[in-house]
XYZ file of N, CA and C in Angstrom:
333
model
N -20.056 -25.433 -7.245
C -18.967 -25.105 -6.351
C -19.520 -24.958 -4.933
N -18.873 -25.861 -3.883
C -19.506 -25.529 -2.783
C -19.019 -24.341 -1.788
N -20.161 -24.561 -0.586
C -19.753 -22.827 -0.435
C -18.733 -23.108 0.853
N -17.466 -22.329 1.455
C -17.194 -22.485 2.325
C -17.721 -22.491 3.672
N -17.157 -23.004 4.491
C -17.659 -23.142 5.898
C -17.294 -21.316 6.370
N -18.065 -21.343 7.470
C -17.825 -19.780 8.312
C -16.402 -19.998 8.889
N -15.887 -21.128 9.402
C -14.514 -21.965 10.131
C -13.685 -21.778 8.920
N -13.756 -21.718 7.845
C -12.322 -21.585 6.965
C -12.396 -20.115 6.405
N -13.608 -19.189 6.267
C -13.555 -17.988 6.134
C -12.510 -17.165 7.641
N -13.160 -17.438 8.485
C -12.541 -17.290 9.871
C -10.983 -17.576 9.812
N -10.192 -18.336 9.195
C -8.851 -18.837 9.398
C -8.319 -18.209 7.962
N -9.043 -17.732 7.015
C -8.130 -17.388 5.643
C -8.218 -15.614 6.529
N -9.180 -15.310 7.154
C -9.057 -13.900 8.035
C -8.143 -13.875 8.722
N -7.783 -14.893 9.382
C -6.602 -14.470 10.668
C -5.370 -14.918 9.537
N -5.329 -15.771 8.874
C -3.984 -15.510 7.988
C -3.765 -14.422 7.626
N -4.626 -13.860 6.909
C -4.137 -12.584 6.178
C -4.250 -11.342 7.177
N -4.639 -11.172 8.758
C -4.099 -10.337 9.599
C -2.711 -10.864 10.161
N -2.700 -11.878 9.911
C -0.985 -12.095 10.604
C -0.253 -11.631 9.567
N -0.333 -11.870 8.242
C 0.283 -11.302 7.442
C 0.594 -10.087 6.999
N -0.119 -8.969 7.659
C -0.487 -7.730 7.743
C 0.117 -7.420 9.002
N 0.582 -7.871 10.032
C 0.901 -7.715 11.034
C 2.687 -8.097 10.859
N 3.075 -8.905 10.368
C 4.309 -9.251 10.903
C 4.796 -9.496 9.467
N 4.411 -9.891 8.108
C 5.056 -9.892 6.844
C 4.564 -8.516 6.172
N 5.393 -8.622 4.756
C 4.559 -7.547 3.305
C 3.597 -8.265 2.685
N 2.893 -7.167 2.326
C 1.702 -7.123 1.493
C 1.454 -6.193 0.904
N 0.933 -6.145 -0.678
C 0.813 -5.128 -1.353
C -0.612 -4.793 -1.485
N -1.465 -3.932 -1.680
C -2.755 -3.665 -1.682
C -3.382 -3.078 -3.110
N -4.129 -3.611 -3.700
C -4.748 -3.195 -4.969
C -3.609 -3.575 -6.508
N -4.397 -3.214 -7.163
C -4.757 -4.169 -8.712
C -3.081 -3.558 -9.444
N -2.466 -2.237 -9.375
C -1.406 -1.792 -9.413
C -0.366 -2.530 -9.382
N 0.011 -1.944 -8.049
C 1.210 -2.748 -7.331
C 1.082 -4.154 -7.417
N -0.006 -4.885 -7.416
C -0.025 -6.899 -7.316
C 0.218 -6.826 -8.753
N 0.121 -5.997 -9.898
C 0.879 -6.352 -11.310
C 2.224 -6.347 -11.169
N 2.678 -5.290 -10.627
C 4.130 -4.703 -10.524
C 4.683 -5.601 -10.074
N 4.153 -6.390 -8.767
C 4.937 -7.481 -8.299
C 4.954 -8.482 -8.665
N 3.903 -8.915 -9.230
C 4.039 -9.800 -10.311
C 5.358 -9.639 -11.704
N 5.327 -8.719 -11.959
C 5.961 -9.094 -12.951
C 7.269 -8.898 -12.612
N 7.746 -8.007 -11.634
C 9.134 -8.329 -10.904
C 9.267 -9.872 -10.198
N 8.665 -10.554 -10.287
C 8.524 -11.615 -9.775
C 9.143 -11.815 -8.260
N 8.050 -10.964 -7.580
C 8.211 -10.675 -5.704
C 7.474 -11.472 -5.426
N 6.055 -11.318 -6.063
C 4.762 -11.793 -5.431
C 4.631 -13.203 -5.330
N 4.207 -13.645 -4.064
C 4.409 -15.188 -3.944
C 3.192 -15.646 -3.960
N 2.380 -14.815 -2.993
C 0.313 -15.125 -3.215
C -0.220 -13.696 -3.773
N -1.177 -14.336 -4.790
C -2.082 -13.408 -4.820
C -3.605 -13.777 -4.472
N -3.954 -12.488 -3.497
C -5.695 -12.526 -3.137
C -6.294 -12.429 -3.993
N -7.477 -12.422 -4.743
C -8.635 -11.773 -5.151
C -9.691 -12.056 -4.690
N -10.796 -10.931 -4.470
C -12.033 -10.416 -4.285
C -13.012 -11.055 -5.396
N -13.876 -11.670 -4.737
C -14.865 -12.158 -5.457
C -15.647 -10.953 -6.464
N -15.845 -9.993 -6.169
C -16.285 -8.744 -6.931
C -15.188 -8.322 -7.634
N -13.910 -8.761 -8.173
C -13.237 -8.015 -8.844
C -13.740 -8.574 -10.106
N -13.526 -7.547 -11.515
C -14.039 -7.725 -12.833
C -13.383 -8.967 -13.789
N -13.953 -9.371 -13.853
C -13.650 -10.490 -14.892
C -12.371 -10.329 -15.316
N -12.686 -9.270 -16.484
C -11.237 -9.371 -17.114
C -9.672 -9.299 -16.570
N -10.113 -8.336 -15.344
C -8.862 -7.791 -14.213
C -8.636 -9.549 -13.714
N -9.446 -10.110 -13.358
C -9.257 -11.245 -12.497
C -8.050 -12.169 -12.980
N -8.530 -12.186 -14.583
C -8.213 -13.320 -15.267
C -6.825 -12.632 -15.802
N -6.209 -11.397 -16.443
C -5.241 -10.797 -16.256
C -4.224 -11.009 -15.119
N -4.954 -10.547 -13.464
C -3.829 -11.589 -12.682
C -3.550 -12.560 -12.821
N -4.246 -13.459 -12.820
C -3.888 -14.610 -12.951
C -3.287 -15.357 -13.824
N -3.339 -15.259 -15.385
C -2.287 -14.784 -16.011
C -1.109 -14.633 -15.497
N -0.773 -13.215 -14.831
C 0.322 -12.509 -14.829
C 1.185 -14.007 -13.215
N 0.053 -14.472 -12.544
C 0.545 -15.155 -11.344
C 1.053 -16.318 -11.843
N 0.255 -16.772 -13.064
C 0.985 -17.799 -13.771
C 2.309 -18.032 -14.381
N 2.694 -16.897 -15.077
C 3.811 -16.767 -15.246
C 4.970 -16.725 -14.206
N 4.647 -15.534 -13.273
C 5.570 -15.610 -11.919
C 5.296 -16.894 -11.185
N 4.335 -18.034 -11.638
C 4.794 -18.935 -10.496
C 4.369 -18.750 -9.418
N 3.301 -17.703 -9.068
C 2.801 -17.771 -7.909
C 1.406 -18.298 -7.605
N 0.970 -17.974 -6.390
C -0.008 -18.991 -6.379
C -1.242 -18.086 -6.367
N -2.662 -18.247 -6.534
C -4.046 -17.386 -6.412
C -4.630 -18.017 -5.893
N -5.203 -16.956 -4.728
C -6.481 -17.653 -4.008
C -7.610 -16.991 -4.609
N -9.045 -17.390 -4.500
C -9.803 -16.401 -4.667
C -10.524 -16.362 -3.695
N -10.468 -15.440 -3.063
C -11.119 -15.269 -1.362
C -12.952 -14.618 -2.274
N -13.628 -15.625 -0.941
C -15.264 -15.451 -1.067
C -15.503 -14.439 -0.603
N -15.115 -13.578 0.307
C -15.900 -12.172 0.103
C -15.726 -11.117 -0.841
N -16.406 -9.936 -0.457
C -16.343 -8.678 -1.899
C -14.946 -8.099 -1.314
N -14.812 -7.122 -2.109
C -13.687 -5.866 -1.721
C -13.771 -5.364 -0.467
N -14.670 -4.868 0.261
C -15.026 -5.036 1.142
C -14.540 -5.546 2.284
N -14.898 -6.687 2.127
C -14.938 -7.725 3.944
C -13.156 -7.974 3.250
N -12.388 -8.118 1.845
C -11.122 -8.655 2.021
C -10.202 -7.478 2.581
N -11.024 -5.804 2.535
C -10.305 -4.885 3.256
C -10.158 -5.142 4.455
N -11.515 -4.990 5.064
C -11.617 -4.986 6.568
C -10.462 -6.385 7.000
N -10.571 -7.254 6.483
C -9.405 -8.399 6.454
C -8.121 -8.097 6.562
N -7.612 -7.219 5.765
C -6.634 -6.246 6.292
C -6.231 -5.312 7.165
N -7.368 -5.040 7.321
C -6.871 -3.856 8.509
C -7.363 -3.106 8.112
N -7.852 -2.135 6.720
C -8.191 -1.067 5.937
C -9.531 -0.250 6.207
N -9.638 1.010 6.209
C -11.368 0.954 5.580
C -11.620 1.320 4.350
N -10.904 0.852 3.514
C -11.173 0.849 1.936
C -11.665 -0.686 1.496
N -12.098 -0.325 0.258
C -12.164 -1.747 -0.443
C -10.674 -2.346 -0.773
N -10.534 -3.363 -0.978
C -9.517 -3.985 -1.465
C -9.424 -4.675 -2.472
N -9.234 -4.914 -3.949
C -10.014 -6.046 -4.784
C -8.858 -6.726 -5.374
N -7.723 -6.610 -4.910
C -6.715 -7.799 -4.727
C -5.310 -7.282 -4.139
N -4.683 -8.524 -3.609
C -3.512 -7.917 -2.519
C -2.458 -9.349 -2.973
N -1.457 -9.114 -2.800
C -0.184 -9.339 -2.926
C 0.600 -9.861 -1.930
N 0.947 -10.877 -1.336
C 1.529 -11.217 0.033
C 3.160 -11.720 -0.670
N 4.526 -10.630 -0.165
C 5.492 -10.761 -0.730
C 6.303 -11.494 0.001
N 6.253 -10.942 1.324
C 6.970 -11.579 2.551
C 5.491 -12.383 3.877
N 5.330 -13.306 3.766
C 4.436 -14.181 4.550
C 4.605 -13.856 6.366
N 5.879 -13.999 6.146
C 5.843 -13.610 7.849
C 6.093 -14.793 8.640
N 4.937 -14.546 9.511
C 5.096 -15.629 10.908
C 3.620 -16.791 10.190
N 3.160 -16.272 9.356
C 2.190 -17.012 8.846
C 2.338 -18.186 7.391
N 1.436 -19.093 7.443
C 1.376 -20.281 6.862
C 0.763 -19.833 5.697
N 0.072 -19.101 5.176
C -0.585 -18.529 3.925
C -0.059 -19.347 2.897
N 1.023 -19.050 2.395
C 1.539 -19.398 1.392
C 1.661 -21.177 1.233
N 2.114 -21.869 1.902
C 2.040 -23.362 2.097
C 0.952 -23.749 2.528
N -0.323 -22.937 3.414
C -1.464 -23.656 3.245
C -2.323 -23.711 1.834
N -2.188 -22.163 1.115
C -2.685 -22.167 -0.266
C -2.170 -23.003 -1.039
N -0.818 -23.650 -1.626
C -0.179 -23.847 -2.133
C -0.461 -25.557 -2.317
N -1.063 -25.913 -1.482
C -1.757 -27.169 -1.053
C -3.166 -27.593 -1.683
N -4.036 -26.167 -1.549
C -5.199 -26.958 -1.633
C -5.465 -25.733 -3.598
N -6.602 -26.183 -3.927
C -6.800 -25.707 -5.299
C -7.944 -25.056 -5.597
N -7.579 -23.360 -5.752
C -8.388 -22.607 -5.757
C -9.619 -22.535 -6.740
């Protein structure tokens, strides 16, 4: 698997601050079930450090709702600070996109 460029880490960052800025987003492993299975959730993030089994459970659960998964290359960590947070984050939920392309740029390419 190759590794991303610093240029597309850089642009999946400013997506998901615009999305944090001007749409919803849900934060952590909880609520991105909940919305999942109400079928809100349109993207789901995950954190390269999130646990196996949790991972594959979302995704699962995104499968069913029809939504889409990215799996973002940094830890919990750098996908907080990505948010805005100073917590870890080890997966997030984007319900309402906003002014941002997130959803139709993911939706395109194959995670």
């Amino acid at each position: 698997m190759p590794k991303k460029s610093k240029k597309q880490v850089e642009s999946m960052n400013s997506r998901i601050q615009l999305v944090m800025r001007s749409g919803k987003a849900l934060l952590g492993y909880k609520q991105s079930v909940k919305s999942l299975r109400n079928n809100t959730g349109k993207l789901v993030i995950i954190s390269a450090n999130c646990p196996p089994l949790r991972k594959s459970e979302i995704e699962y659960y995104a499968m069913l709702a029809k939504a889409g998964v990215h799996h973002y290359t940094g830890n919990g960590t750098d996908l907080g600070t990505a948010c805005g947070k100073y917590f870890n984050v080890s997966c997030m939920t984007v319900t309402d996109p906003g002014d941002s392309d997130i959803i139709s740029r993911e939706s395109g390419e194959t995670a």
